[in-house]
Amino acid sequence: MAEYRLGDLTFDSEEEYVVAQEDLRRIREIMGKYDISKPEDAAKLLAELGDGDDFLSDYGKRFIEKLRATADHSEKPAKKKAREFGKGKKPSSGAKPAVHVFTARHIIIGTVIVALIVAAVIFLPRLLKGSSSEAAEARRSLVLGYVAEQLKVKADAIDYYETALGMEDAEAKAKVSDILSDAYTIDLTGQNVETMSDASIEMVYTQLITRGDIVNGAYVEPKEITDLKSKIADAKATGELPAAENAADEESAAEIDGVKINMVNQMMDYQYRIAAAMYYEYSQFDLEEEEIQEYLEEDMEKAFGHNIYALELTDEEKLMYYDDFVNRGLFADRQVVRFSPSPVVYGLPELNPRASITLPGADRELTVIQESVAPVASVAYRLVSDGGEGYLMLRGNSDPSTVLLDSNGNTTYVQGDYMVRMSGVVTIGEWYMDGANIGLLIDGSAAGRISNIYELKY
C-alpha cells in the first residue's frame, strides 16, 4: 500500500492526504491574517469559524484546539516563560549590550570558534531537549535545507559557466563540483538525502555543526559561494545570463520546505537578538518586570508582525509563518532582511552626537550615542556628560488623536512615549515635533525639549 505523508502524519489513503493538505492550506491563510498567539485574535477567529467542523483532518482539529486554549487563557503551550529576559534581575546600568555578528567561516576563524561555542551552549540543548524523534526531524530539516541551497548554487553556477563564460557542459560541471567541494564541508548534491537514515543524517549534521556550516540553527555561507553568487548576479544584471524563471521547479517540495524552515529558524534567532537588546534598553528606566515585558512585546510585534522568538514551533507551523514574513518583506533571497540602523527610516528622530535636553531641574548639553540596533518601534540613546551617564528612549507609538499646538502655533500631535534618565531621575512622558526641536510633555503639559536633531521625517 502506498504511504502518504505530510509532516509528522501518515495517511492510509490519498483522500485523507488531500483533505489534510486542504486544511493545512486554509490554516496558512489564516496565519497570514491573524496572530493566533493573541487571545483576542484567537477568540475573534473562533467566532468566525464556529465549531470548526469544516476542518476534517487532525491538523485542522489540533488547530481549533489551540485556538480554544489561547482564547480562554487556559493554556499557552508554545510560550516559553524561561525565555523572558532578565526574569528576577536587571542588568547593571553600566553594562553594555553584546552584539554578535556571524561572518563567513573563511573570513575570520576566530568568529567560527565563538559561533561554535554559542551553537553548543544555546542551540543544541534547545534542539535536543524534546523527544528523539523531534530532534531527528529538526536535524533532517536543517540538512535538507543545506542541500537545497547547494543544489540551487550548483544549477545557477553551471548555467553561468556555460552561458556567460562559454564553457562546455562537462567542463562547467567539473568546475562547479570543485568549487562546491572546496567551499562546503560536504557536497551533498550527488546524494539522495531524502532517503538517508536518521543515523546518517545525524552524522552529516554533526559534521556541519563541528565545521561551522550551521551555527545556531542558521547556515553560514562560505565566502567563495558569496563571491560566486555576486558574479552570477552581475552576469544577470548585464544580460550575459538570463534570469532563471523556473529554478524552484528543479527542487523537490521537501527541499523547498527545508529552505523555508531554515529561514524561519534564522528569523527566530534574529528576533531573539533584537529582543535581548530591547530588554536591556528598557531595563535602564527602573521599570517593573511586567512593564518591560509589555513594552518589549509591543515593540517586537510592531517590528515583525508575528513575535515568534519565544515560541516552540513545529515544522508545519514554521511554514505557516513563512509566507507572512515574505509578504512583510522580512525575507528576500533566502535571507532574513535586517532592519536599517537609521531611526529616520521608521519615523523616529536621529539625534546629533551633541544634543541639548531641557527638563524641570535639568538643562544640559550631552554627548549622544545611539544604542538601538533595530530602531523600528523605538530608539534608545546613551547620554554622556560631566555629571555621569543617562539614557533616553523615544518610542514610535504615535497618537494622532492628541492634537497640540507647537511653539509657533502650528498644529501637531503626539509622536509617542519617551523615557529619560538623568542624574538618577527617571522621567516618563510623551514627545511631539516642535519645529526643529522635539517637545516633551509630562502628564499632558509641555515640560521641556530636545534640541539639535540631526534628521527626522514625519
Coordinates of C-alpha atoms in Angstrom, one line a residue:
M1 CA 0.0 0.0 0.0
A2 CA 1.3 3.5 -0.9
E3 CA 2.1 5.6 2.1
Y4 CA 1.1 9.3 2.1
R5 CA 3.0 11.5 4.5
L6 CA 2.5 15.2 5.4
G7 CA 4.9 16.4 8.1
D8 CA 4.6 14.1 11.1
L9 CA 1.3 12.5 10.0
T10 CA 0.8 9.4 7.8
F11 CA -2.3 8.7 5.8
D12 CA -3.7 5.4 4.6
S13 CA -5.4 6.8 1.6
E14 CA -4.9 9.6 -1.0
E15 CA -8.3 11.0 0.0
E16 CA -7.2 11.6 3.6
Y17 CA -4.0 13.1 2.4
V18 CA -5.8 15.6 0.1
V19 CA -8.1 16.6 3.0
A20 CA -5.1 17.3 5.3
Q21 CA -3.5 19.3 2.5
E22 CA -6.6 21.5 2.2
D23 CA -6.8 22.0 5.9
L24 CA -3.1 23.0 6.0
R25 CA -3.7 25.5 3.1
R26 CA -6.5 27.1 5.0
I27 CA -4.6 27.3 8.2
R28 CA -1.7 29.0 6.4
E29 CA -4.1 31.7 5.0
I30 CA -5.5 32.2 8.5
M31 CA -2.0 32.6 10.0
G32 CA -1.3 35.3 7.5
K33 CA -4.3 37.4 8.7
Y34 CA -4.3 36.7 12.4
D35 CA -1.8 36.4 15.2
I36 CA -3.2 33.3 16.9
S37 CA -0.9 33.8 19.9
K38 CA -3.1 36.7 21.0
P39 CA -6.3 35.7 22.9
E40 CA -8.3 38.4 21.3
D41 CA -7.4 37.3 17.8
A42 CA -8.0 33.6 18.7
A43 CA -11.4 34.5 20.1
K44 CA -12.4 36.5 17.0
L45 CA -11.3 33.8 14.7
L46 CA -13.2 31.1 16.7
A47 CA -16.3 33.2 16.4
E48 CA -15.9 33.3 12.6
L49 CA -15.1 29.6 12.3
G50 CA -17.9 28.4 14.7
D51 CA -17.3 24.8 15.8
G52 CA -14.6 24.3 13.1
D53 CA -16.4 21.3 11.8
D54 CA -15.3 22.0 8.2
F55 CA -11.8 21.1 9.3
L56 CA -11.7 17.4 8.7
S57 CA -8.0 16.4 9.4
D58 CA -6.0 16.0 12.6
Y59 CA -4.1 19.2 11.6
G60 CA -7.4 21.1 11.5
K61 CA -8.7 19.7 14.8
R62 CA -5.4 20.5 16.5
F63 CA -5.5 24.0 15.2
I64 CA -9.0 24.5 16.6
E65 CA -7.9 23.1 19.9
K66 CA -5.0 25.5 20.0
L67 CA -7.3 28.4 19.2
R68 CA -9.7 27.5 22.1
A69 CA -6.8 27.1 24.5
T70 CA -5.4 30.6 23.6
A71 CA -8.9 32.2 23.6
D72 CA -9.8 31.1 27.2
H73 CA -6.2 31.6 28.6
S74 CA -6.4 28.0 29.9
E75 CA -3.0 27.1 28.4
K76 CA -0.3 28.6 26.3
P77 CA 1.8 25.5 25.4
A78 CA 4.0 27.4 22.9
K79 CA 5.1 30.2 25.3
K80 CA 8.5 29.6 27.0
K81 CA 8.4 31.7 30.2
A82 CA 12.0 30.8 30.8
R83 CA 13.0 32.9 27.8
E84 CA 11.6 36.2 29.2
F85 CA 14.7 38.3 29.5
G86 CA 16.1 39.2 32.9
K87 CA 13.5 37.4 35.0
G88 CA 14.3 38.3 38.6
K89 CA 17.2 40.6 37.9
K90 CA 18.2 43.6 35.8
P91 CA 21.5 44.3 34.1
S92 CA 23.6 47.0 35.8
S93 CA 23.3 50.4 34.2
G94 CA 27.0 50.3 33.3
A95 CA 26.8 47.1 31.3
K96 CA 26.9 47.2 27.5
P97 CA 24.8 45.0 25.3
A98 CA 26.7 42.4 23.3
V99 CA 26.0 42.4 19.6
H100 CA 27.2 39.2 17.8
V101 CA 27.7 39.2 14.1
F102 CA 28.4 35.9 12.4
T103 CA 30.6 36.2 9.3
A104 CA 31.7 33.5 6.8
R105 CA 34.0 31.0 8.2
H106 CA 36.7 31.7 5.7
I107 CA 37.0 35.3 6.7
I108 CA 37.7 35.2 10.4
I109 CA 38.5 31.9 12.0
G110 CA 38.0 33.3 15.5
T111 CA 34.4 34.1 14.7
V112 CA 33.8 30.5 13.9
I113 CA 35.2 29.4 17.2
V114 CA 32.9 31.8 19.1
A115 CA 30.0 30.7 16.9
L116 CA 30.5 27.1 17.6
I117 CA 30.5 27.8 21.4
V118 CA 27.3 29.7 21.0
A119 CA 25.7 26.9 19.0
A120 CA 26.8 24.3 21.5
V121 CA 25.5 26.2 24.5
I122 CA 22.4 27.8 23.1
F123 CA 21.1 25.9 20.1
L124 CA 21.8 22.2 20.8
P125 CA 20.1 22.0 24.2
R126 CA 17.0 23.6 22.7
L127 CA 17.1 21.3 19.7
L128 CA 17.7 18.1 21.5
K129 CA 15.6 18.6 24.6
G130 CA 12.5 17.1 23.1
S131 CA 11.9 13.5 22.1
S132 CA 14.5 11.7 20.0
S133 CA 12.0 11.7 17.0
E134 CA 11.6 15.5 17.3
A135 CA 15.3 16.0 17.4
A136 CA 15.9 13.8 14.4
E137 CA 13.2 15.7 12.4
A138 CA 14.8 19.0 13.3
R139 CA 18.2 17.7 12.2
R140 CA 16.7 16.4 8.9
S141 CA 15.1 19.7 8.2
L142 CA 18.4 21.6 8.6
V143 CA 20.3 19.1 6.4
L144 CA 17.6 19.2 3.7
G145 CA 17.8 23.0 3.7
Y146 CA 21.6 22.8 3.4
V147 CA 21.5 20.5 0.4
A148 CA 18.7 22.6 -1.2
E149 CA 20.9 25.6 -1.1
Q150 CA 23.7 23.6 -2.6
L151 CA 21.5 22.4 -5.4
K152 CA 20.4 26.0 -6.2
V153 CA 24.0 27.2 -6.2
K154 CA 25.1 24.3 -8.4
A155 CA 22.4 24.8 -11.0
D156 CA 23.0 28.6 -11.2
A157 CA 26.8 28.2 -11.4
I158 CA 26.7 25.6 -14.2
D159 CA 24.4 27.8 -16.2
Y160 CA 26.8 30.7 -15.5
Y161 CA 29.9 28.9 -16.7
E162 CA 28.2 27.6 -19.8
T163 CA 26.2 30.6 -20.8
A164 CA 28.2 33.6 -19.6
L165 CA 31.7 32.1 -19.9
G166 CA 31.2 29.7 -22.8
M167 CA 32.4 26.5 -21.2
E168 CA 31.4 23.1 -22.4
D169 CA 28.9 21.2 -20.3
A170 CA 31.4 18.7 -18.9
E171 CA 34.0 21.4 -18.1
A172 CA 31.4 23.6 -16.4
K173 CA 30.1 20.7 -14.2
A174 CA 33.7 19.7 -13.2
K175 CA 34.5 23.4 -12.4
V176 CA 31.4 23.7 -10.2
S177 CA 32.0 20.4 -8.5
D178 CA 35.5 21.6 -7.5
I179 CA 34.1 24.8 -6.1
L180 CA 31.4 23.1 -4.0
S181 CA 33.9 20.5 -2.7
D182 CA 36.4 23.2 -1.6
A183 CA 33.8 25.7 -0.2
Y184 CA 31.4 23.5 1.7
T185 CA 32.2 20.9 4.4
I186 CA 30.3 18.3 2.4
D187 CA 29.0 18.4 -1.2
L188 CA 25.6 16.6 -0.9
T189 CA 24.3 17.4 -4.4
G190 CA 25.1 13.9 -5.7
Q191 CA 23.4 12.1 -2.8
N192 CA 19.7 11.3 -2.2
V193 CA 19.5 12.9 1.2
E194 CA 15.7 12.5 1.5
T195 CA 16.2 8.7 1.8
M196 CA 19.0 8.8 4.3
S197 CA 18.5 7.1 7.6
D198 CA 18.3 9.2 10.8
A199 CA 21.7 7.9 11.8
S200 CA 23.3 9.1 8.5
I201 CA 21.5 12.5 8.8
E202 CA 22.9 12.8 12.3
M203 CA 26.4 12.1 11.1
V204 CA 26.1 14.8 8.4
Y205 CA 24.6 17.2 10.8
T206 CA 27.4 16.7 13.4
Q207 CA 30.0 17.5 10.7
L208 CA 28.2 20.7 9.6
I209 CA 27.9 21.9 13.2
T210 CA 31.5 21.0 14.0
R211 CA 32.9 22.7 10.9
G212 CA 30.7 25.8 11.3
D213 CA 28.5 25.4 8.3
I214 CA 25.5 25.5 10.6
V215 CA 25.6 27.9 13.5
N216 CA 22.7 28.5 16.0
G217 CA 20.1 27.0 13.6
A218 CA 21.2 29.1 10.6
Y219 CA 23.6 28.5 7.7
V220 CA 26.9 30.2 7.4
E221 CA 27.6 30.9 3.7
P222 CA 31.3 30.3 2.7
K223 CA 33.0 33.4 1.2
E224 CA 33.7 31.5 -2.0
I225 CA 30.0 30.9 -2.5
T226 CA 29.1 34.5 -1.7
D227 CA 31.6 35.7 -4.3
L228 CA 30.3 33.2 -6.9
K229 CA 26.7 34.4 -6.3
S230 CA 27.9 38.0 -6.8
K231 CA 29.4 37.1 -10.2
I232 CA 26.2 35.4 -11.3
A233 CA 24.1 38.4 -10.2
D234 CA 26.4 40.7 -12.2
A235 CA 26.0 38.5 -15.2
K236 CA 22.2 38.6 -15.0
A237 CA 22.3 42.3 -14.5
T238 CA 24.3 42.9 -17.7
G239 CA 22.3 40.4 -19.7
E240 CA 25.1 37.9 -20.1
L241 CA 22.9 35.4 -18.2
P242 CA 19.1 35.3 -18.5
A243 CA 17.2 35.3 -15.2
A244 CA 16.0 31.9 -14.3
E245 CA 12.3 31.5 -14.4
N246 CA 11.7 28.0 -13.2
A247 CA 14.6 27.4 -10.7
A248 CA 12.2 26.4 -8.0
D249 CA 10.8 23.7 -10.2
E250 CA 14.1 21.9 -10.1
E251 CA 13.9 21.5 -6.3
S252 CA 11.7 18.9 -4.6
A253 CA 8.9 20.1 -2.3
A254 CA 10.8 18.7 0.7
E255 CA 13.9 20.7 -0.3
I256 CA 12.0 23.9 -0.7
D257 CA 10.2 23.4 2.7
G258 CA 13.6 22.7 4.2
V259 CA 14.9 26.1 3.0
K260 CA 11.7 27.8 4.3
I261 CA 12.0 26.2 7.7
N262 CA 15.7 27.2 7.9
M263 CA 14.7 30.8 7.1
V264 CA 12.1 30.8 9.9
N265 CA 14.8 29.4 12.2
Q266 CA 17.0 32.4 11.2
M267 CA 14.1 34.7 11.9
M268 CA 13.6 33.3 15.4
D269 CA 17.3 33.8 16.1
Y270 CA 17.2 37.4 14.8
Q271 CA 14.2 38.2 16.8
Y272 CA 15.8 36.8 19.9
R273 CA 18.8 39.0 19.4
I274 CA 16.7 42.1 18.9
A275 CA 14.5 41.3 21.9
A276 CA 17.6 40.9 24.1
A277 CA 18.9 44.3 23.0
M278 CA 15.4 45.9 23.6
Y279 CA 15.1 44.4 27.0
Y280 CA 18.5 45.9 28.0
E281 CA 17.3 49.3 26.8
Y282 CA 14.1 49.2 28.8
S283 CA 15.8 48.0 31.9
Q284 CA 17.6 51.4 32.2
F285 CA 14.4 53.1 33.5
D286 CA 13.6 51.3 36.7
L287 CA 10.5 49.7 35.3
E288 CA 8.7 46.8 36.8
E289 CA 9.5 43.5 35.1
E290 CA 5.9 43.2 33.8
E291 CA 6.1 46.7 32.3
I292 CA 9.4 45.8 30.5
Q293 CA 7.8 42.7 29.0
E294 CA 4.7 44.7 27.8
Y295 CA 6.8 47.3 26.1
L296 CA 9.0 44.6 24.6
E297 CA 6.1 42.6 23.3
E298 CA 4.5 45.8 21.7
D299 CA 7.7 46.8 20.0
M300 CA 8.5 43.3 18.7
E301 CA 5.0 43.0 17.2
K302 CA 5.3 46.3 15.5
A303 CA 8.7 45.4 14.1
F304 CA 8.0 41.8 13.0
G305 CA 4.2 41.4 12.9
H306 CA 4.5 38.0 14.4
N307 CA 6.6 37.7 17.6
I308 CA 7.9 34.1 17.5
Y309 CA 11.3 34.1 19.2
A310 CA 9.8 32.6 22.4
L311 CA 7.6 30.0 20.7
E312 CA 8.1 26.3 20.3
L313 CA 7.0 25.7 16.7
T314 CA 6.6 22.5 14.7
D315 CA 7.9 22.5 11.1
E316 CA 4.4 22.8 9.8
E317 CA 3.8 25.9 12.0
K318 CA 7.1 27.4 10.8
L319 CA 5.9 27.0 7.2
M320 CA 2.7 28.8 8.1
Y321 CA 4.6 31.8 9.4
Y322 CA 7.0 31.8 6.4
D323 CA 4.6 33.3 3.8
D324 CA 3.6 36.1 6.1
F325 CA 7.2 37.1 6.7
V326 CA 7.7 37.1 2.9
N327 CA 4.7 39.4 2.5
R328 CA 6.0 41.8 5.1
G329 CA 9.3 42.0 3.2
L330 CA 11.3 40.3 6.0
F331 CA 12.6 37.5 3.8
A332 CA 14.5 38.1 0.5
D333 CA 16.9 35.9 -1.5
R334 CA 16.7 33.2 1.1
Q335 CA 17.9 35.5 3.8
V336 CA 16.3 37.5 6.7
V337 CA 16.2 41.1 5.8
R338 CA 17.9 43.1 8.6
F339 CA 16.4 46.3 9.7
S340 CA 18.1 49.6 9.0
P341 CA 20.1 51.1 11.9
S342 CA 18.8 54.5 10.9
P343 CA 15.8 55.6 13.0
V344 CA 14.7 58.1 10.4
V345 CA 13.7 55.2 8.1
Y346 CA 10.9 54.4 10.7
G347 CA 9.8 57.9 11.5
L348 CA 11.9 58.2 14.7
P349 CA 14.4 61.1 15.3
E350 CA 18.1 60.7 14.7
L351 CA 20.0 63.0 17.2
N352 CA 23.3 64.7 16.7
P353 CA 26.3 63.4 18.6
R354 CA 25.8 66.6 20.7
A355 CA 22.3 67.5 21.7
S356 CA 20.6 69.5 24.5
I357 CA 17.9 68.2 26.7
T358 CA 15.8 70.6 28.9
L359 CA 13.5 69.2 31.6
P360 CA 12.5 70.6 35.0
G361 CA 15.7 70.8 37.1
A362 CA 17.9 69.8 34.2
D363 CA 19.2 71.7 31.2
R364 CA 22.4 70.4 29.8
E365 CA 24.3 69.6 26.6
L366 CA 25.1 65.9 26.2
T367 CA 27.1 63.5 24.1
V368 CA 24.5 61.3 22.5
I369 CA 25.3 57.7 21.4
Q370 CA 22.6 55.6 19.6
E371 CA 22.3 52.1 21.1
S372 CA 19.4 50.6 19.2
V373 CA 20.4 48.2 16.5
A374 CA 16.9 48.0 15.0
P375 CA 15.1 51.3 15.7
V376 CA 11.8 50.2 14.2
A377 CA 9.4 50.8 17.1
S378 CA 11.7 52.7 19.5
V379 CA 15.2 54.2 19.5
A380 CA 17.5 54.4 22.5
Y381 CA 20.4 56.7 23.2
R382 CA 23.1 56.7 25.8
L383 CA 23.6 60.2 27.3
V384 CA 27.1 61.2 28.5
S385 CA 28.0 64.4 30.3
D386 CA 30.4 65.6 33.0
G387 CA 27.7 64.7 35.5
G388 CA 27.7 61.0 34.5
E389 CA 25.7 58.8 32.2
G390 CA 22.0 58.8 31.4
Y391 CA 19.6 57.1 29.0
L392 CA 16.9 58.2 26.5
M393 CA 14.2 56.2 24.8
L394 CA 11.9 57.6 22.1
R395 CA 9.0 55.3 21.1
G396 CA 7.1 55.5 17.8
N397 CA 3.6 54.6 19.2
S398 CA 2.0 57.8 17.8
D399 CA -1.3 59.2 18.9
P400 CA -2.8 61.4 16.2
S401 CA -5.9 61.9 18.3
T402 CA -4.0 64.1 20.7
V403 CA -3.7 67.4 18.8
L404 CA -1.3 70.0 20.1
L405 CA 0.0 73.5 19.1
D406 CA 3.7 73.8 18.8
S407 CA 5.6 77.0 19.9
N408 CA 4.9 78.6 16.5
G409 CA 1.2 78.0 16.8
N410 CA 1.2 75.2 14.2
T411 CA -0.9 72.0 14.7
T412 CA 1.0 68.9 15.6
Y413 CA 0.3 65.7 17.5
V414 CA 1.9 63.2 19.9
Q415 CA 4.5 61.1 18.2
G416 CA 4.9 58.6 21.0
D417 CA 6.2 58.0 24.5
Y418 CA 9.6 59.0 25.9
M419 CA 11.7 57.9 28.9
V420 CA 14.8 59.7 30.1
R421 CA 17.1 59.0 33.0
M422 CA 19.4 61.9 34.0
S423 CA 21.2 62.3 37.3
G424 CA 19.4 59.2 38.6
V425 CA 16.0 60.7 38.0
V426 CA 13.6 58.9 35.5
T427 CA 11.0 61.0 33.7
I428 CA 8.3 59.4 31.5
G429 CA 6.0 61.3 29.2
E430 CA 5.2 61.9 25.5
W431 CA 7.0 63.7 22.7
Y432 CA 6.0 65.7 19.7
M433 CA 7.6 67.7 16.9
D434 CA 8.1 71.4 17.8
G435 CA 9.6 73.0 14.7
A436 CA 13.2 71.8 14.6
N437 CA 13.1 70.5 18.1
I438 CA 11.4 67.7 20.0
G439 CA 8.8 68.9 22.5
L440 CA 8.4 66.9 25.8
L441 CA 5.2 66.5 27.7
I442 CA 4.7 65.4 31.3
D443 CA 1.1 64.5 32.2
G444 CA -0.1 66.2 29.0
S445 CA 1.6 69.5 29.7
A446 CA 4.7 71.0 27.9
A447 CA 7.7 70.4 30.1
G448 CA 10.8 70.6 28.0
R449 CA 12.5 69.9 24.7
I450 CA 15.4 68.2 22.9
S451 CA 17.4 70.4 20.6
N452 CA 19.9 69.7 17.9
I453 CA 18.2 67.0 15.9
Y454 CA 20.1 65.5 13.0
E455 CA 17.1 64.4 11.0
L456 CA 13.5 63.4 11.3
K457 CA 10.9 62.6 8.6
Y458 CA 7.3 62.5 9.7

